[in-house]
Amino acid sequence: MLAEDCLHFNGNETPCCIHPLGQLIAATPEKCNQKCKYYEGYQNCQRCPDLVKSRSQVVWGAGNHTTDIIFVGESPGRLGADKTGVPFKGDNSGKIFEKLLEHLGLKRSQTYITNLVKCCPEKGRAPAPGEIKNCVSWLHQELRNIRPRIIVTVGATATAHFMPISHLGTWVYKPVGISQGRIIVPIYHPAYVSRNGWDLTTYFRVIKQAIEKARKWKR
Ligand code: URA
């Protein structure tokens, strides 16, 4: 496996591979194929019995560990991330998401993309509150490690984890400051946009504007 294929490769040439749980696992890209001692821990996570049955694999976040902007989706898509092992990759949502990144001038290796829940629930259902509760320490671990300034929450479920929302429409595209100088930028989920047949150009444009606004906020 090449360093670039490693889910935990941080996009730089050297040194590479800071594992999501904070451990430097390889000093050079050539050694990046070594499995970290934490890998088995989350790949075999048994916290949610239903998700253990429904998932093909645990899908960890992927991308750059020194980025100031990350994206947090809901849970791996059945036809995408659950198969590919990479958040927002391989399904229709992933295609829209990748176009969004392009519009924002971001490569996957320049940002970090993860999900609130790391396993795909059955039959396209949303993760249950208990499953979110069980899983969220993994996300908090990623946040502690990366310390992003901007967290783009993709969809209502991810947004509701960071702030009390009853309806995403009230908050969407409006950057909100939370603790530790972090800024949340809530956006609609690509699957929702696609289901409603919304114009993607407008969707991309308003997200770009919201992120630009968040970037201008004083520290
Ligand atoms: N794929 C993901 O990784 N997350 C989502 O929320 C949807 C599809």
Short mmCIF file of C-alpha atoms and ligand atoms in Angstrom, two decimals:
data_model
loop_
_atom_site.label_atom_id
_atom_site.label_comp_id
_atom_site.label_asym_id
_atom_site.label_seq_id
_atom_site.Cartn_x
_atom_site.Cartn_y
_atom_site.Cartn_z
CA MET A 1 0.00 0.00 0.00
CA LEU A 2 1.27 3.46 -0.85
CA ALA A 3 1.27 6.22 1.74
CA GLU A 4 -1.35 8.04 -0.33
CA ASP A 5 -3.68 5.06 -0.02
CA CYS A 6 -3.45 5.04 3.72
CA LEU A 7 -6.59 6.53 5.22
CA HIS A 8 -4.52 8.26 7.82
CA PHE A 9 -1.99 9.86 5.49
CA ASN A 10 -2.08 13.55 6.28
CA GLY A 11 -1.32 14.84 2.79
CA ASN A 12 2.22 16.05 3.46
CA GLU A 13 5.28 14.35 2.07
CA THR A 14 7.18 13.96 5.35
CA PRO A 15 6.60 13.22 8.10
CA CYS A 16 3.35 11.46 7.51
CA CYS A 17 0.75 9.50 9.29
CA ILE A 18 -0.46 10.92 12.51
CA HIS A 19 -3.10 8.44 13.51
CA PRO A 20 -6.58 9.79 14.39
CA LEU A 21 -6.01 8.80 17.98
CA GLY A 22 -2.93 10.95 18.15
CA GLN A 23 -0.13 8.47 17.78
CA LEU A 24 2.62 9.06 15.25
CA ILE A 25 2.69 5.71 13.49
CA ALA A 26 5.31 6.25 10.84
CA ALA A 27 8.04 8.79 10.36
CA THR A 28 8.09 8.54 6.58
CA PRO A 29 5.46 7.82 3.92
CA GLU A 30 7.23 4.59 2.95
CA LYS A 31 6.45 3.14 6.36
CA CYS A 32 2.89 4.36 6.32
CA ASN A 33 1.39 0.93 5.68
CA GLN A 34 2.09 -0.15 9.23
CA LYS A 35 -1.12 -0.75 11.09
CA CYS A 36 -1.39 1.39 14.16
CA LYS A 37 -1.97 -0.31 17.48
CA TYR A 38 -5.29 1.53 17.76
CA TYR A 39 -6.60 0.27 14.42
CA GLU A 40 -8.09 -2.95 15.81
CA GLY A 41 -9.73 -0.96 18.59
CA TYR A 42 -12.04 0.99 16.39
CA GLN A 43 -12.30 -1.45 13.50
CA ASN A 44 -13.79 -3.96 15.92
CA CYS A 45 -15.89 -1.48 17.86
CA GLN A 46 -18.83 -3.36 19.41
CA ARG A 47 -20.63 -0.49 21.12
CA CYS A 48 -23.81 -0.70 19.02
CA PRO A 49 -25.10 -4.25 18.39
CA ASP A 50 -27.37 -3.23 15.48
CA LEU A 51 -24.61 -1.29 13.74
CA VAL A 52 -22.16 -4.16 14.17
CA LYS A 53 -24.64 -6.24 12.11
CA SER A 54 -25.47 -3.61 9.50
CA ARG A 55 -22.01 -2.22 8.74
CA SER A 56 -19.51 -3.61 6.27
CA GLN A 57 -16.73 -1.78 8.06
CA VAL A 58 -16.10 1.03 10.51
CA VAL A 59 -15.49 4.18 8.49
CA TRP A 60 -13.05 6.48 10.17
CA GLY A 61 -12.53 10.12 9.17
CA ALA A 62 -9.89 10.79 6.55
CA GLY A 63 -7.78 13.70 5.41
CA ASN A 64 -5.42 16.28 6.78
CA HIS A 65 -4.76 16.39 10.50
CA THR A 66 -3.47 19.94 10.52
CA THR A 67 -6.37 21.50 8.64
CA ASP A 68 -8.41 24.36 10.10
CA ILE A 69 -11.65 23.20 8.46
CA ILE A 70 -13.38 19.85 8.77
CA PHE A 71 -16.66 18.39 7.52
CA VAL A 72 -18.86 16.19 9.71
CA GLY A 73 -21.57 14.10 8.03
CA GLU A 74 -24.18 11.84 9.59
CA SER A 75 -23.04 8.23 9.07
CA PRO A 76 -21.51 6.23 6.20
CA GLY A 77 -23.79 5.82 3.19
CA ARG A 78 -24.81 2.25 2.34
CA LEU A 79 -23.76 2.54 -1.33
CA GLY A 80 -20.77 4.78 -0.68
CA ALA A 81 -18.63 5.07 2.44
CA ASP A 82 -19.75 1.71 3.83
CA LYS A 83 -18.26 0.09 0.71
CA THR A 84 -15.29 2.35 0.01
CA GLY A 85 -14.26 2.94 3.63
CA VAL A 86 -13.93 6.68 2.97
CA PRO A 87 -16.54 9.24 4.11
CA PHE A 88 -18.62 10.68 1.28
CA LYS A 89 -17.05 8.53 -1.39
CA GLY A 90 -18.75 6.26 -3.91
CA ASP A 91 -22.41 7.25 -3.84
CA ASN A 92 -24.55 10.13 -5.10
CA SER A 93 -24.00 12.15 -1.92
CA GLY A 94 -20.28 11.61 -2.35
CA LYS A 95 -20.38 12.88 -5.94
CA ILE A 96 -22.16 16.07 -4.88
CA PHE A 97 -19.84 16.44 -1.91
CA GLU A 98 -16.76 16.10 -4.13
CA LYS A 99 -18.13 18.78 -6.48
CA LEU A 100 -18.67 20.98 -3.45
CA LEU A 101 -15.04 20.52 -2.40
CA GLU A 102 -13.96 21.42 -5.92
CA HIS A 103 -16.08 24.55 -5.77
CA LEU A 104 -14.46 25.46 -2.46
CA GLY A 105 -11.01 24.89 -3.95
CA LEU A 106 -10.29 22.11 -1.47
CA LYS A 107 -8.78 18.70 -2.05
CA ARG A 108 -9.60 15.84 0.31
CA SER A 109 -5.97 15.95 1.41
CA GLN A 110 -6.34 19.61 2.44
CA THR A 111 -9.32 19.12 4.73
CA TYR A 112 -10.67 16.37 6.99
CA ILE A 113 -13.95 14.56 6.40
CA THR A 114 -15.67 12.42 8.96
CA ASN A 115 -19.07 11.36 10.28
CA LEU A 116 -20.88 11.72 13.58
CA VAL A 117 -21.44 7.95 13.59
CA LYS A 118 -18.80 5.70 12.05
CA CYS A 119 -20.99 2.74 11.06
CA CYS A 120 -23.72 2.50 8.43
CA PRO A 121 -27.19 1.85 9.88
CA GLU A 122 -29.48 -0.61 8.12
CA LYS A 123 -31.90 0.36 5.35
CA GLY A 124 -30.78 3.97 5.16
CA ARG A 125 -32.18 4.89 8.58
CA ALA A 126 -30.61 7.70 10.57
CA PRO A 127 -28.47 6.70 13.55
CA ALA A 128 -30.49 6.38 16.76
CA PRO A 129 -29.78 8.77 19.67
CA GLY A 130 -28.22 5.91 21.68
CA GLU A 131 -25.91 5.07 18.77
CA ILE A 132 -24.82 8.70 18.49
CA LYS A 133 -24.14 8.74 22.22
CA ASN A 134 -22.09 5.54 21.98
CA CYS A 135 -20.07 6.74 19.01
CA VAL A 136 -19.44 10.37 19.69
CA SER A 137 -16.30 9.91 21.75
CA TRP A 138 -14.55 8.86 18.52
CA LEU A 139 -15.52 12.18 16.92
CA HIS A 140 -14.41 14.10 20.00
CA GLN A 141 -11.10 12.30 19.79
CA GLU A 142 -10.73 13.46 16.17
CA LEU A 143 -11.64 17.03 17.17
CA ARG A 144 -9.13 17.06 20.03
CA ASN A 145 -6.48 15.84 17.67
CA ILE A 146 -7.11 18.14 14.73
CA ARG A 147 -8.39 21.19 16.62
CA PRO A 148 -10.14 22.72 13.59
CA ARG A 149 -11.34 26.31 13.70
CA ILE A 150 -14.29 25.68 11.36
CA ILE A 151 -16.57 22.66 11.60
CA VAL A 152 -18.96 22.32 8.67
CA THR A 153 -21.85 20.19 9.89
CA VAL A 154 -23.40 18.36 6.96
CA GLY A 155 -27.12 17.88 7.57
CA ALA A 156 -29.46 18.19 10.53
CA THR A 157 -28.20 15.19 12.51
CA ALA A 158 -24.59 16.36 12.61
CA THR A 159 -25.64 19.95 13.27
CA ALA A 160 -27.88 18.89 16.18
CA HIS A 161 -24.88 17.36 17.90
CA PHE A 162 -23.16 20.73 18.11
CA MET A 163 -26.11 23.00 18.86
CA PRO A 164 -29.73 22.73 19.91
CA ILE A 165 -31.73 22.78 16.70
CA SER A 166 -35.31 21.77 16.10
CA HIS A 167 -35.16 22.75 12.45
CA LEU A 168 -32.00 23.06 10.37
CA GLY A 169 -33.62 25.77 8.20
CA THR A 170 -33.24 28.30 11.03
CA TRP A 171 -29.48 27.86 11.22
CA VAL A 172 -28.37 26.72 7.82
CA TYR A 173 -25.49 28.68 6.21
CA LYS A 174 -25.19 30.91 9.30
CA PRO A 175 -21.82 30.51 11.02
CA VAL A 176 -22.19 30.14 14.78
CA GLY A 177 -19.40 30.45 17.32
CA ILE A 178 -19.15 27.73 19.95
CA SER A 179 -16.65 27.03 22.71
CA GLN A 180 -12.87 27.13 22.25
CA GLY A 181 -13.09 29.64 19.38
CA ARG A 182 -14.68 27.10 17.08
CA ILE A 183 -17.14 28.10 14.41
CA ILE A 184 -19.91 25.81 13.23
CA VAL A 185 -21.17 26.22 9.67
CA PRO A 186 -24.35 24.16 9.25
CA ILE A 187 -25.22 23.11 5.70
CA TYR A 188 -27.90 20.92 4.14
CA HIS A 189 -26.93 17.33 3.46
CA PRO A 190 -26.23 16.55 -0.25
CA ALA A 191 -28.78 13.71 -0.09
CA TYR A 192 -31.46 16.19 1.02
CA VAL A 193 -30.51 18.67 -1.69
CA SER A 194 -30.60 15.93 -4.31
CA ARG A 195 -33.95 14.53 -3.07
CA ASN A 196 -35.48 17.99 -3.33
CA GLY A 197 -33.98 18.61 -6.76
CA TRP A 198 -32.34 21.83 -5.63
CA ASP A 199 -29.95 23.77 -7.80
CA LEU A 200 -26.42 22.65 -6.98
CA THR A 201 -24.75 25.83 -8.18
CA THR A 202 -26.71 27.84 -5.64
CA TYR A 203 -26.03 25.21 -2.94
CA PHE A 204 -22.26 25.44 -3.58
CA ARG A 205 -22.30 29.23 -3.75
CA VAL A 206 -24.09 29.78 -0.43
CA ILE A 207 -21.83 27.31 1.33
CA LYS A 208 -18.75 29.05 -0.04
CA GLN A 209 -20.09 32.41 1.15
CA ALA A 210 -20.84 31.00 4.63
CA ILE A 211 -17.33 29.55 4.94
CA GLU A 212 -15.75 32.80 3.74
CA LYS A 213 -17.75 34.65 6.37
CA ALA A 214 -16.60 32.22 9.07
CA ARG A 215 -12.98 32.63 7.97
CA LYS A 216 -13.23 36.39 8.48
CA TRP A 217 -14.34 36.08 12.09
CA LYS A 218 -11.85 37.47 14.55
CA ARG A 219 -10.17 34.98 16.84
N1 URA B 1 -21.69 9.30 3.21
C1 URA B 1 -21.08 9.69 4.36
O1 URA B 1 -19.93 9.36 4.61
N2 URA B 1 -21.77 10.44 5.23
C2 URA B 1 -23.02 10.82 5.03
O2 URA B 1 -23.58 11.53 5.87
C3 URA B 1 -23.63 10.39 3.84
C4 URA B 1 -22.95 9.64 2.94
#
